[in-house]
mmCIF file of C-alpha atoms in Angstrom:
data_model
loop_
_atom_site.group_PDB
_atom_site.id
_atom_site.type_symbol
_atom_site.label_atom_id
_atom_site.label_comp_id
_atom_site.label_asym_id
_atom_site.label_seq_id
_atom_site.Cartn_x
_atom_site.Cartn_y
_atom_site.Cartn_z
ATOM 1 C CA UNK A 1315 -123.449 -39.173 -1.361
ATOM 2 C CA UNK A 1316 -125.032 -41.357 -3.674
ATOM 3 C CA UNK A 1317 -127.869 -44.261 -3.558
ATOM 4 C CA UNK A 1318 -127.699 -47.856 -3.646
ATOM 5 C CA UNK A 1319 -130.379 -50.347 -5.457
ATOM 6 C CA UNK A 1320 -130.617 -53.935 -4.917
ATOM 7 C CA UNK A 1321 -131.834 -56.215 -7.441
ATOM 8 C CA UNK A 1322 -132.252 -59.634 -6.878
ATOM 9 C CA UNK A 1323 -132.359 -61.811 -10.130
ATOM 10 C CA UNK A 1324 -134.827 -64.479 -8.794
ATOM 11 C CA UNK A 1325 -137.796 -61.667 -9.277
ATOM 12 C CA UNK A 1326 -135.974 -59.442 -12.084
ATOM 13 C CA UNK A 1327 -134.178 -61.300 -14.334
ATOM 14 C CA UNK A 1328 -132.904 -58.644 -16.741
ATOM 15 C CA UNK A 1329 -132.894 -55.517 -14.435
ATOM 16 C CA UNK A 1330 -132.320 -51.982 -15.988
ATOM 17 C CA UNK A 1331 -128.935 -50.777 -15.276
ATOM 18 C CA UNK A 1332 -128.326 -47.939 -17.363
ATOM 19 C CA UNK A 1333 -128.929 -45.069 -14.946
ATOM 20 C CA UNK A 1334 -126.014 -46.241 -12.571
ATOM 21 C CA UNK A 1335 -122.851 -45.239 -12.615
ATOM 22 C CA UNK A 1336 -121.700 -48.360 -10.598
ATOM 23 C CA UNK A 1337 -122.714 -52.256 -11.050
ATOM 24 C CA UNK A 1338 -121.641 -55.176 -8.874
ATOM 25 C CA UNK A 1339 -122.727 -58.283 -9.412
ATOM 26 C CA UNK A 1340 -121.828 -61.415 -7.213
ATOM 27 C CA UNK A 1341 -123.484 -64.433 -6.075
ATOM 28 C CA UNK A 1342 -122.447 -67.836 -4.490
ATOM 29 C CA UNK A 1343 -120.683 -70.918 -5.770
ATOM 30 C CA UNK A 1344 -122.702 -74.510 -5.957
ATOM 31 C CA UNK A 1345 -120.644 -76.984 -7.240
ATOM 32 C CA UNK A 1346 -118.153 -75.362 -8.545
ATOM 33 C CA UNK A 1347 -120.679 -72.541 -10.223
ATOM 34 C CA UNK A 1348 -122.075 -69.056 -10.017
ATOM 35 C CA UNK A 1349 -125.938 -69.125 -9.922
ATOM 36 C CA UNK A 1350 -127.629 -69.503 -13.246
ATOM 37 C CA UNK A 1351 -129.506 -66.179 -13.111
ATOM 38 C CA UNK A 1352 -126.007 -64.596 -12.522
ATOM 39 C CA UNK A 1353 -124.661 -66.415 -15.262
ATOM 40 C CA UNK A 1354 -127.608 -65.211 -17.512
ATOM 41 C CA UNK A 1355 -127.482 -62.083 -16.333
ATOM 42 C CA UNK A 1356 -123.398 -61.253 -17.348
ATOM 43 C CA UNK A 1357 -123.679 -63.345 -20.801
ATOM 44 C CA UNK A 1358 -125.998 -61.055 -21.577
ATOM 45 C CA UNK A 1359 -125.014 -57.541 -20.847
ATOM 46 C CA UNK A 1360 -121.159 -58.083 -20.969
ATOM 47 C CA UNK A 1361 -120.828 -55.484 -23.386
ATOM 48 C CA UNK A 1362 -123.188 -52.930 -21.462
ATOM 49 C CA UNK A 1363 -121.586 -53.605 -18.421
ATOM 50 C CA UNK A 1364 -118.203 -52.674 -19.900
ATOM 51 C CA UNK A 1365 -119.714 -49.118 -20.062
ATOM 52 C CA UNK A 1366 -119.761 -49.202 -16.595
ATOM 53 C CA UNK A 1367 -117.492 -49.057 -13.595
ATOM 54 C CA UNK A 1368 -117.748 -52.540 -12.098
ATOM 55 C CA UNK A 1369 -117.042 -54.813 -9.267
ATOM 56 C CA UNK A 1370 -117.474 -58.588 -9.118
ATOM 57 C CA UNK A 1371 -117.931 -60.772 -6.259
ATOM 58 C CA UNK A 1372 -118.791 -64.854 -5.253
ATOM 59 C CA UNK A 1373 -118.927 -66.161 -2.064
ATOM 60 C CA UNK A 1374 -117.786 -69.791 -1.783
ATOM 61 C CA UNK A 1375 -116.271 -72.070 0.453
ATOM 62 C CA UNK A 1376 -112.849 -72.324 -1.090
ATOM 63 C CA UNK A 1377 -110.034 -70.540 -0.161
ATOM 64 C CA UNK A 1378 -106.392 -69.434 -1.875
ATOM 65 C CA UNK A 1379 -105.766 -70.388 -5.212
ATOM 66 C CA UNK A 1380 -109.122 -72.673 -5.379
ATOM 67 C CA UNK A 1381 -111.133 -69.272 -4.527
ATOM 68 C CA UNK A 1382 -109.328 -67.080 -7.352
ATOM 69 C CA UNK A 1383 -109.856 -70.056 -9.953
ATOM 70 C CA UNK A 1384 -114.031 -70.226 -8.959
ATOM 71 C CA UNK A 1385 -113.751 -66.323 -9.209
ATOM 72 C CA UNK A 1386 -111.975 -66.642 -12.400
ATOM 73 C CA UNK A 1387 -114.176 -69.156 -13.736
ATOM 74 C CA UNK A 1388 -117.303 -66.838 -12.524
ATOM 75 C CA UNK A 1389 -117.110 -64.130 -14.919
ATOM 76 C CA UNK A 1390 -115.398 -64.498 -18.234
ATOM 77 C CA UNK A 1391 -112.192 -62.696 -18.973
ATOM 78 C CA UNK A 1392 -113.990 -59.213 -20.453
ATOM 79 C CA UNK A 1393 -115.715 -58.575 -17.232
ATOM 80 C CA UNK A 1394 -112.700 -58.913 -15.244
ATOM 81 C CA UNK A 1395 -110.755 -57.303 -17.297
ATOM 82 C CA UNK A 1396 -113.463 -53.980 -16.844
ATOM 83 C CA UNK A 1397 -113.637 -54.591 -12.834
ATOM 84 C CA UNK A 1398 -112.442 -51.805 -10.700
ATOM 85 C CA UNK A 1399 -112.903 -54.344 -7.914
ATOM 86 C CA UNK A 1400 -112.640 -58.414 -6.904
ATOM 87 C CA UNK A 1401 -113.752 -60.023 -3.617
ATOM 88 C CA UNK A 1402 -113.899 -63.546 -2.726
ATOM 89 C CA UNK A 1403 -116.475 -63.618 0.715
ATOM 90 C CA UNK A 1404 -116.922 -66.684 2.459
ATOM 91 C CA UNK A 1405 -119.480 -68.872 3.129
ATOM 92 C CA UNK A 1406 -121.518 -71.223 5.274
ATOM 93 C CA UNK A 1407 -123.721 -74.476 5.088
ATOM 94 C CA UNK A 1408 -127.930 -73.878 5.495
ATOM 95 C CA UNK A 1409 -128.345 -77.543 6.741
ATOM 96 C CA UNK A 1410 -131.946 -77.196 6.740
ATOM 97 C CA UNK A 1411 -131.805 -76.388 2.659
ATOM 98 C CA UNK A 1412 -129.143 -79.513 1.804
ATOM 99 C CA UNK A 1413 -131.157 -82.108 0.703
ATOM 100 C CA UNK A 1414 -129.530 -85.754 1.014
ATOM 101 C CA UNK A 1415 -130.632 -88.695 -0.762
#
């Protein structure tokens, strides 16, 4: 049995990952994008990462093709190519955070 740490890149932006044998690393889609800390996060410690056994995730609204091509589009080509696992999870609107002009 093994533990499980959550990080959340809002309050650590560059988290310490070495000790772990396992990484996933997901977020949601806005406009057709993962979350800029996410983003950060994977451009810089792709090659780290690819010491590592990990799983990617998003959660968007999309499904089918559309889904696969945000997940695709999420992570570049290394990372998914060092993934021992994919999901796409769904999704919902928080109508009390959209903001209409």
């Amino acid at each position: 049995m093994g533990y499980v740490t959550l990080k959340n890149l809002k309050e650590d932006r560059n988290p310490c990952f070495e000790d772990y044998d396992l990484v996933i690393i997901g977020g949601s889609i806005h406009a057709g994008q993962i979350q800029r800390r996410v983003r950060e996060f994977r451009e810089n410690n792709t090659e780290k990462l690819g010491l590592k056994e990990i799983g990617l995730f998003i959660c968007c609204m999309m499904q089918g093709e559309q889904a696969q091509e945000q997940l695709n589009n999420a992570f570049p080509e290394k990372l998914h190519q060092y993934a021992k696992s994919k999901a796409i999870l769904g999704s919902e609107y928080n109508f009390d955070k959209i903001r209409f002009f």
